[in-house]
PDB file of C-alpha atoms in Angstrom:
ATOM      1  CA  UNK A   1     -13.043  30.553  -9.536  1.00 31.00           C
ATOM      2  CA  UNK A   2     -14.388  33.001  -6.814  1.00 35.00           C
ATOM      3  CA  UNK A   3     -18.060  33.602  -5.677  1.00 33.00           C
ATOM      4  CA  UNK A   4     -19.869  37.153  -6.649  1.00 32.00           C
ATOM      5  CA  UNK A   5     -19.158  39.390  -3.933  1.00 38.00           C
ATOM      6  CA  UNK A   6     -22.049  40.137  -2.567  1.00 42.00           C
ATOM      7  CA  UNK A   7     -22.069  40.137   1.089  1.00 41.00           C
ATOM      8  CA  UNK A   8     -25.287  38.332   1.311  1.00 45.00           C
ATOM      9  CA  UNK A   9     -23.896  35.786  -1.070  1.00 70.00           C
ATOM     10  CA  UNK A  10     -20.972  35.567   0.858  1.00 76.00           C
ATOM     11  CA  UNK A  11     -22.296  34.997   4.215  1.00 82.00           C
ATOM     12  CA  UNK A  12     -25.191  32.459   2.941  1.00 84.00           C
ATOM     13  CA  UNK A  13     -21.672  30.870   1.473  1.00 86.00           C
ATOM     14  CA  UNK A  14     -19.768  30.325   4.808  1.00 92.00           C
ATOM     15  CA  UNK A  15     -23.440  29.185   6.550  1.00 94.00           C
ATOM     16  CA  UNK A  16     -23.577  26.264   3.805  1.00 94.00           C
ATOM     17  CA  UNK A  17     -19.751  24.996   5.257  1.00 96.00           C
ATOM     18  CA  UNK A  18     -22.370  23.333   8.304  1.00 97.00           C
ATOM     19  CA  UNK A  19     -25.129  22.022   9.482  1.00 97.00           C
ATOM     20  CA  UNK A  20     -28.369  23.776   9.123  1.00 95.00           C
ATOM     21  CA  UNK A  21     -28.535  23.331  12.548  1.00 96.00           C
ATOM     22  CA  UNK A  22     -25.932  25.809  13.027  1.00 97.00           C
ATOM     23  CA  UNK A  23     -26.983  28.448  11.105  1.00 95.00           C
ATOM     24  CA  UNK A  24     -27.479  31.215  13.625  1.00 95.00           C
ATOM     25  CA  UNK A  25     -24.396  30.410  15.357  1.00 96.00           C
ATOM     26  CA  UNK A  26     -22.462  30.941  12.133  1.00 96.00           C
ATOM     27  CA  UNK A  27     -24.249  33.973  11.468  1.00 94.00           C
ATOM     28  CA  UNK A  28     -22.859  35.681  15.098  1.00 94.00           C
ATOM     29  CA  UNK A  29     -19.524  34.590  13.981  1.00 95.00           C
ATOM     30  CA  UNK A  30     -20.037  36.209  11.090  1.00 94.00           C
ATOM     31  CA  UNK A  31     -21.145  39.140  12.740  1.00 92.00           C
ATOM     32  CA  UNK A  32     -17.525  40.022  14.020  1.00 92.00           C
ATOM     33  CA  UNK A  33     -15.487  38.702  11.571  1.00 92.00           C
ATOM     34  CA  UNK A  34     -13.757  41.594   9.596  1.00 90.00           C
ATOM     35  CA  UNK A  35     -14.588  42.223   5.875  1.00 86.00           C
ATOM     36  CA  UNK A  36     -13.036  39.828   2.991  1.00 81.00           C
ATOM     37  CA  UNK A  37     -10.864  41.319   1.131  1.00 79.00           C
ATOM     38  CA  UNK A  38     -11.822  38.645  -1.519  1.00 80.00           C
ATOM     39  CA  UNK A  39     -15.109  36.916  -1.631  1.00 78.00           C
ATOM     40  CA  UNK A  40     -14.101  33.429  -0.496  1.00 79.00           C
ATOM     41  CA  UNK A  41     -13.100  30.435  -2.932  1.00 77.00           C
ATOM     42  CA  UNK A  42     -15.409  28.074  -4.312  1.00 79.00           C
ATOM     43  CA  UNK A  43     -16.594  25.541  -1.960  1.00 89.00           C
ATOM     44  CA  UNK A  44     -15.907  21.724  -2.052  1.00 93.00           C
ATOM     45  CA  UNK A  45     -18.894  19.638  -0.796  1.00 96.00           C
ATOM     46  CA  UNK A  46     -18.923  16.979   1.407  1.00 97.00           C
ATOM     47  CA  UNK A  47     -21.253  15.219   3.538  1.00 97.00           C
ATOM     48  CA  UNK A  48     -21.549  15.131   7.261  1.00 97.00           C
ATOM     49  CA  UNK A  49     -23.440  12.711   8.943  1.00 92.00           C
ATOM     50  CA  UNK A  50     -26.218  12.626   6.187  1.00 93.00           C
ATOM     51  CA  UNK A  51     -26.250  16.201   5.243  1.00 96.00           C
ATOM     52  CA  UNK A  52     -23.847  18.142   2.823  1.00 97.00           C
ATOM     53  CA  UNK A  53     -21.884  20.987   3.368  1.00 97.00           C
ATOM     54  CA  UNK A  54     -19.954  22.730   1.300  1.00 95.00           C
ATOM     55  CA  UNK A  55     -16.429  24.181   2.786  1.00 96.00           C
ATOM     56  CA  UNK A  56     -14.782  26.937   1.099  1.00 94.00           C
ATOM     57  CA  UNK A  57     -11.099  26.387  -0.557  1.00 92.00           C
ATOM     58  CA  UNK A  58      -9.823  29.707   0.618  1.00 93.00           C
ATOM     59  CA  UNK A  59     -10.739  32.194   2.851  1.00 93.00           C
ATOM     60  CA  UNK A  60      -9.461  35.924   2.708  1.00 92.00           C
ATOM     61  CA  UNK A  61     -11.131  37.581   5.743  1.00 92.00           C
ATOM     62  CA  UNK A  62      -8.481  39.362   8.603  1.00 92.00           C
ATOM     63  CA  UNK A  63      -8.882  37.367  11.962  1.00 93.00           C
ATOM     64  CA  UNK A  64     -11.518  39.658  14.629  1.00 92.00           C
ATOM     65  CA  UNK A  65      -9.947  41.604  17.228  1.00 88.00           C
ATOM     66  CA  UNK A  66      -9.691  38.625  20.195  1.00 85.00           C
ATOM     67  CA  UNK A  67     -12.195  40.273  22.795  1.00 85.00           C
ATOM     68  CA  UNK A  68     -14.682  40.035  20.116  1.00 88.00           C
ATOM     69  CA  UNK A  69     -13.986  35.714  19.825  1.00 86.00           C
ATOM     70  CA  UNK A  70     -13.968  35.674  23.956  1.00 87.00           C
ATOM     71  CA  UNK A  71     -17.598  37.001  23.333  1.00 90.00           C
ATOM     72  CA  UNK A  72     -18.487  33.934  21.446  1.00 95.00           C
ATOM     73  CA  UNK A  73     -19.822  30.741  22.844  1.00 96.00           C
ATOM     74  CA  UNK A  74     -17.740  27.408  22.914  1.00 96.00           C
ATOM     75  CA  UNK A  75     -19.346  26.238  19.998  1.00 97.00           C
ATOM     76  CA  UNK A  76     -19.224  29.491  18.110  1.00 97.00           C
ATOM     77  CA  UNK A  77     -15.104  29.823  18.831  1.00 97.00           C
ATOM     78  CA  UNK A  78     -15.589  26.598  17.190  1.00 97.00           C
ATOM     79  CA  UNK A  79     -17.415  27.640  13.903  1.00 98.00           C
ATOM     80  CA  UNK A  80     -14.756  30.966  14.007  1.00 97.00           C
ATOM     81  CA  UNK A  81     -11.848  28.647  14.224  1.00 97.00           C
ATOM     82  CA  UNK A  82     -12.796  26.006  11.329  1.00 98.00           C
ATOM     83  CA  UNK A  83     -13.889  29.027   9.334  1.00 97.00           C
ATOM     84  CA  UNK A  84     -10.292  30.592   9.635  1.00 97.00           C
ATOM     85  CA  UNK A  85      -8.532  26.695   8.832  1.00 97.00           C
ATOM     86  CA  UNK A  86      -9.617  28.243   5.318  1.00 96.00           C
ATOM     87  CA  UNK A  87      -7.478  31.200   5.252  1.00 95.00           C
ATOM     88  CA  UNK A  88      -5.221  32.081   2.644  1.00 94.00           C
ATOM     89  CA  UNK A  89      -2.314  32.838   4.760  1.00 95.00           C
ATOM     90  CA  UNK A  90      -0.584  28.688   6.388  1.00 94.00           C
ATOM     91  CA  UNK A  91       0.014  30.448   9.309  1.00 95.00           C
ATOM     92  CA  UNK A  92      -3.510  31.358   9.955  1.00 96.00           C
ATOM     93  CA  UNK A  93      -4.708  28.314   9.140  1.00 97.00           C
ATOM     94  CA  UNK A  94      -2.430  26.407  11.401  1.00 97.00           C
ATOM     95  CA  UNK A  95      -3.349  28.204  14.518  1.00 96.00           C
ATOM     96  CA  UNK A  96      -6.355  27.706  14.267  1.00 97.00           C
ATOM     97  CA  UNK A  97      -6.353  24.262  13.098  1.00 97.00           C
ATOM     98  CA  UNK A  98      -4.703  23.711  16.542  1.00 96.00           C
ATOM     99  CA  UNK A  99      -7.898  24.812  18.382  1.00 96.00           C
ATOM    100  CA  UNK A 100     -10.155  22.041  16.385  1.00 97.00           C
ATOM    101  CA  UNK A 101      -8.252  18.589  16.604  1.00 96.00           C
ATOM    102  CA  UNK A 102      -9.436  18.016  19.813  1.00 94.00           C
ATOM    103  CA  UNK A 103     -13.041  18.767  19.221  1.00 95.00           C
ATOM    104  CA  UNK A 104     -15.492  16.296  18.947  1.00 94.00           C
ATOM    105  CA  UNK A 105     -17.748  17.396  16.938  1.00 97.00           C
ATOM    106  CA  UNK A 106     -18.305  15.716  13.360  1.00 97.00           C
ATOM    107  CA  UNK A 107     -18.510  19.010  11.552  1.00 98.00           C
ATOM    108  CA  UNK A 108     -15.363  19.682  12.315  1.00 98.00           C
ATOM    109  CA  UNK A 109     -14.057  16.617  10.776  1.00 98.00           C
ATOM    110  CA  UNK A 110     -13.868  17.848   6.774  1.00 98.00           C
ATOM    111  CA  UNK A 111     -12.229  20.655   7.670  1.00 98.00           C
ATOM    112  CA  UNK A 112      -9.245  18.868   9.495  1.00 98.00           C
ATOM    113  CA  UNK A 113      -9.256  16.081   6.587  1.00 98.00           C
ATOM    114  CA  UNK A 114      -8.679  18.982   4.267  1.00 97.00           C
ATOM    115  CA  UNK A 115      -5.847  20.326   5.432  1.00 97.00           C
ATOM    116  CA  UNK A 116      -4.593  16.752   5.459  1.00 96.00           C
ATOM    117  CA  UNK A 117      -4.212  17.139   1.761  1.00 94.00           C
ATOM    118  CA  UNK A 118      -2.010  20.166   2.191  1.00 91.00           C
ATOM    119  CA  UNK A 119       1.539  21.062   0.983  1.00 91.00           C
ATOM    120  CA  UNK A 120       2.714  22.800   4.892  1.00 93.00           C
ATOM    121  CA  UNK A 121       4.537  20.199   6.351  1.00 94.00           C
ATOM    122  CA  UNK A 122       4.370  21.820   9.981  1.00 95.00           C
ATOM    123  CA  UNK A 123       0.204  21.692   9.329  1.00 96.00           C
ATOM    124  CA  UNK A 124       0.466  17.891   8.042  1.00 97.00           C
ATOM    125  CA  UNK A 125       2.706  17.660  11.702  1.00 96.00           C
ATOM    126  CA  UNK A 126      -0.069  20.083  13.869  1.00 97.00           C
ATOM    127  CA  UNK A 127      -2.815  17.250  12.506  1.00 97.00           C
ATOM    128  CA  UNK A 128      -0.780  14.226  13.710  1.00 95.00           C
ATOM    129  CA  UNK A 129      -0.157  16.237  17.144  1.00 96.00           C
ATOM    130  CA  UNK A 130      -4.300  16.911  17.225  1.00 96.00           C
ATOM    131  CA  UNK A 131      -5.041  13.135  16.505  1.00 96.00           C
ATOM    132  CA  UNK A 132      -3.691  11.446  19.405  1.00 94.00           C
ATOM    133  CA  UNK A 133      -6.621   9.034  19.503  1.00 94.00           C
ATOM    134  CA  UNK A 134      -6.307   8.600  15.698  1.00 94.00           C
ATOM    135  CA  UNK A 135      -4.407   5.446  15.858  1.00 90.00           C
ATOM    136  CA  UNK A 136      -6.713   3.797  19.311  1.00 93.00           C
ATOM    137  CA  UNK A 137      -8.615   0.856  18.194  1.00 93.00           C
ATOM    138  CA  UNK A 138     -12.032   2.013  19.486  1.00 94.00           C
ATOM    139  CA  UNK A 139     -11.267   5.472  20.498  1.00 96.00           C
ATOM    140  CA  UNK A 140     -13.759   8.160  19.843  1.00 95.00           C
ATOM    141  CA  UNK A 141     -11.205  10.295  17.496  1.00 96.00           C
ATOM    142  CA  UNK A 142     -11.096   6.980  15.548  1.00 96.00           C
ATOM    143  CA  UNK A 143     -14.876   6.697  15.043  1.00 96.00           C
ATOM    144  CA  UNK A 144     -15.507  10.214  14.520  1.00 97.00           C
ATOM    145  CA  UNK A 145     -12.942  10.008  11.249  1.00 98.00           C
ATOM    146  CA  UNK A 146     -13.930   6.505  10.340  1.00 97.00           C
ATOM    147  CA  UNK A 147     -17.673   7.591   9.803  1.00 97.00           C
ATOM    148  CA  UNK A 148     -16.635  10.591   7.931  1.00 98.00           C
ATOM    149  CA  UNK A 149     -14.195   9.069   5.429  1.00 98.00           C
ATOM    150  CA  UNK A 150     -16.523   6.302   4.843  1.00 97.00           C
ATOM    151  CA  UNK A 151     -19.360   8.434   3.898  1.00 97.00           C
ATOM    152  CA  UNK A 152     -16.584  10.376   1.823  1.00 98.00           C
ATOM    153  CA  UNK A 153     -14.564   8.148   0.068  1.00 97.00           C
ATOM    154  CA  UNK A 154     -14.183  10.689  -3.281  1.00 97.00           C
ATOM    155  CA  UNK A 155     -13.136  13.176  -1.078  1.00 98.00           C
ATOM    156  CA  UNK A 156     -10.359  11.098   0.604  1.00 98.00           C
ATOM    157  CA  UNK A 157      -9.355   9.388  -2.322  1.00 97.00           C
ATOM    158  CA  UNK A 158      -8.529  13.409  -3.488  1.00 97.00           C
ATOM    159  CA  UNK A 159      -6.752  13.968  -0.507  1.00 97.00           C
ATOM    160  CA  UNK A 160      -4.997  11.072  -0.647  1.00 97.00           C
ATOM    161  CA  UNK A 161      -3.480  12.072  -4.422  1.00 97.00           C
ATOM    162  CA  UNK A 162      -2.356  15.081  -2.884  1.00 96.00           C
ATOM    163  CA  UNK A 163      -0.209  13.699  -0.334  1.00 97.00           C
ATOM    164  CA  UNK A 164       1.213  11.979  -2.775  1.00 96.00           C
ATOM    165  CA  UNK A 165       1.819  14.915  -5.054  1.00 96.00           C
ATOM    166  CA  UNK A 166       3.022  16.579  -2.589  1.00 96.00           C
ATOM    167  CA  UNK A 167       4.930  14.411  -1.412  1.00 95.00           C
ATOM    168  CA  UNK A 168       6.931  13.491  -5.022  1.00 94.00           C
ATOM    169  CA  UNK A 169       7.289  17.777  -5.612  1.00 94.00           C
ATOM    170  CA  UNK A 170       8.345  19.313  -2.169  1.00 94.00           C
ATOM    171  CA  UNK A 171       9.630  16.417   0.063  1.00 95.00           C
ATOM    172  CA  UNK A 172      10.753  13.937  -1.924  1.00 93.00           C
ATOM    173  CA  UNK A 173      14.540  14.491  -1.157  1.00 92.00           C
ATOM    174  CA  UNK A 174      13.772  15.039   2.774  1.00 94.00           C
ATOM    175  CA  UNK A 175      11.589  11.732   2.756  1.00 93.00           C
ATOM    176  CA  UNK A 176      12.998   9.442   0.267  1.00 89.00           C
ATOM    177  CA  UNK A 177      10.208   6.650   0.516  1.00 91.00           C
ATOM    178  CA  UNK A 178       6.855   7.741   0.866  1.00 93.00           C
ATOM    179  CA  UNK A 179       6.025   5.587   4.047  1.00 93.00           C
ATOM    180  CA  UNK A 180       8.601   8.118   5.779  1.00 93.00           C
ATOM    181  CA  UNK A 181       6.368  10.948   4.977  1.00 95.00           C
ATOM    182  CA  UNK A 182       4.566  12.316   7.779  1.00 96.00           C
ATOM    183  CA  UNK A 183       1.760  12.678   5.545  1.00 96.00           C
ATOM    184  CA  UNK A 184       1.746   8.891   4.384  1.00 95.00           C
ATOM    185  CA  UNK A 185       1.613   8.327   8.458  1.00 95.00           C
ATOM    186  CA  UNK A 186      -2.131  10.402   8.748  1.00 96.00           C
ATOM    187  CA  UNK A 187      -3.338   9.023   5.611  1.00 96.00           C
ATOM    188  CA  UNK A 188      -2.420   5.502   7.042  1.00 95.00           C
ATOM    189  CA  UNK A 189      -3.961   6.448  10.505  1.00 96.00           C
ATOM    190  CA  UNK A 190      -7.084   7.584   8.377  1.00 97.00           C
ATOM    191  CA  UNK A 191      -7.160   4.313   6.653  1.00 96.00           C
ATOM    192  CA  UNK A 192      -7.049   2.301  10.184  1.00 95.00           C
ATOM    193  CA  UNK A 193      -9.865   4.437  11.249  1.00 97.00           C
ATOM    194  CA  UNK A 194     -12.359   3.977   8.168  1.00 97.00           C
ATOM    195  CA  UNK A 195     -11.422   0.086   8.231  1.00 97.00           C
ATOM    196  CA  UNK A 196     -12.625  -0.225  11.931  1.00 96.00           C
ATOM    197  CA  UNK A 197     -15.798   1.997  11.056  1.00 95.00           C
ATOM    198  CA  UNK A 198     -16.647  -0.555   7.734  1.00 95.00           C
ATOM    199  CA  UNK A 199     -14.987  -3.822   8.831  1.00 95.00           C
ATOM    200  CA  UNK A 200     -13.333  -4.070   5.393  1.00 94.00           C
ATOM    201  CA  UNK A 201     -10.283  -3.269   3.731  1.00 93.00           C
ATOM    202  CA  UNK A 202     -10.290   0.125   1.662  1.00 94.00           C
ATOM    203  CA  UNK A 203      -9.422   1.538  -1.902  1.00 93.00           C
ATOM    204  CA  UNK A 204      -6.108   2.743  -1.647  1.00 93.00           C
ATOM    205  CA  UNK A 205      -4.839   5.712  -4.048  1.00 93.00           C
ATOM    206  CA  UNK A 206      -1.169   6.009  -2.961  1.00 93.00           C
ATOM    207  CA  UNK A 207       1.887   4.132  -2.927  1.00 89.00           C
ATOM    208  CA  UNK A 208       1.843   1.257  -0.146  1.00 86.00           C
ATOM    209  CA  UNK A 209       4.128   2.393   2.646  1.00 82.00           C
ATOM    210  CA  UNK A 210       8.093   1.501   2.226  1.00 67.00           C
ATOM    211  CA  UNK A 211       8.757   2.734   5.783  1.00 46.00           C
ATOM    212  CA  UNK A 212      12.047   0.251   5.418  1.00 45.00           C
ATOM    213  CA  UNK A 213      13.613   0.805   2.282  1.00 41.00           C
ATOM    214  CA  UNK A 214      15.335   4.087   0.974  1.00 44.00           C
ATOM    215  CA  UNK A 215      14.105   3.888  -2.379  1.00 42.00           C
ATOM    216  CA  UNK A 216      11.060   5.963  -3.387  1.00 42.00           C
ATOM    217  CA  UNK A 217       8.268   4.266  -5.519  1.00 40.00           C
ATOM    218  CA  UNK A 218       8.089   5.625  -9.158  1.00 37.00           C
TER     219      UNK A 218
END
């Protein structure tokens, strides 16, 4: 299902993907981002440190001529960057889901978790890459997706089904358990995280990870 297209529709929209507080930044980015040639997918919603957002699925905008994003501000490149995670095209949304991992900033969080759940393999890889601090007992990555997930736990529990669909359809024969699965690795990296943020165990919604054995659960 797509949104009306109504450009004021469609930019009030991509300001609801973060924090009120961000509003006019994400309306400057909007300023030089080129016309959609599709109004954007409908959102998902998800909620960031107390307040909800809601993240388009799909994005179908061209990416702005690059002196226009060196006349952003950090935190604007930002916005421009997470906003473009959404596009339609993988190869979009990999480059720029390169220039996010290492922010630290918890709005950025969803949109990194989401591509998580994707079918790319070399995105699933770019998030691992990103994460370095992912798998640090007390390291600032770790909290930063801890507190997310655990306010979130519908929303991982999703993503976590479609690793594992994912998984079973495309990569199945390249990754014959699922612990082998590079995505099985983030999810399990996500699960350390949210564990250390809650100080209990969490629901799990995929097979347990078979890292030693070649055969695949059913």
């Amino acid at each position: 299902m797509q949104l009306p297209r109504d450009p004021s529709n469609v930019a009030h929209t991509l300001v609801a993907a973060f924090p009120t507080r961000l509003a006019g930044d994400v309306q400057s980015v909007l300023a030089v981002m080129p016309e959609a040639s599709s109004a954007p997918m409908m959102p998902f919603e998800v909620e960031v440190q107390g307040e909800t957002v809601a993240i388009p699925s799909r994005l179908y905008n061209k990416e702005p001529d690059p002196g226009f994003e060196r006349a952003l501000s950090g935190t604007q490149q930002v916005i421009l960057h997470c906003l473009y995670s959404r596009h339609h095209d993988g190869r979009v949304r990999q480059r720029h889901l390169e220039q996010i991992t290492a922010s630290g900033e918890p709005w950025t969080v969803p949109f990194v978790v989401e591509l998580a759940g994707e079918y790319v393999l070399e995105i699933i890889e770019s998030i691992g890459r990103g994460l370095p601090g992912l798998a640090e007992p007390g390291s600032t990555q770790r909290h930063l997706y801890g507190e997310f997930i655990a306010r979130n736990p519908a929303f991982f529990a999703r993503i976590e089904r479609r690793v594992v669909s994912y998984w079973s359809c495309y990569y199945r024969w390249r990754y014959g358990a699922f612990g082998l699965y590079p995505g099985c690795v983030l999810l399990e990296a996500f699960r350390g995280a949210v564990v250390e943020q809650v100080g209990a165990q969490w629901p799990r919604h995929t097979p347990p990870p078979l890292a030693n054995t070649s055969e695949a659960p059913a």
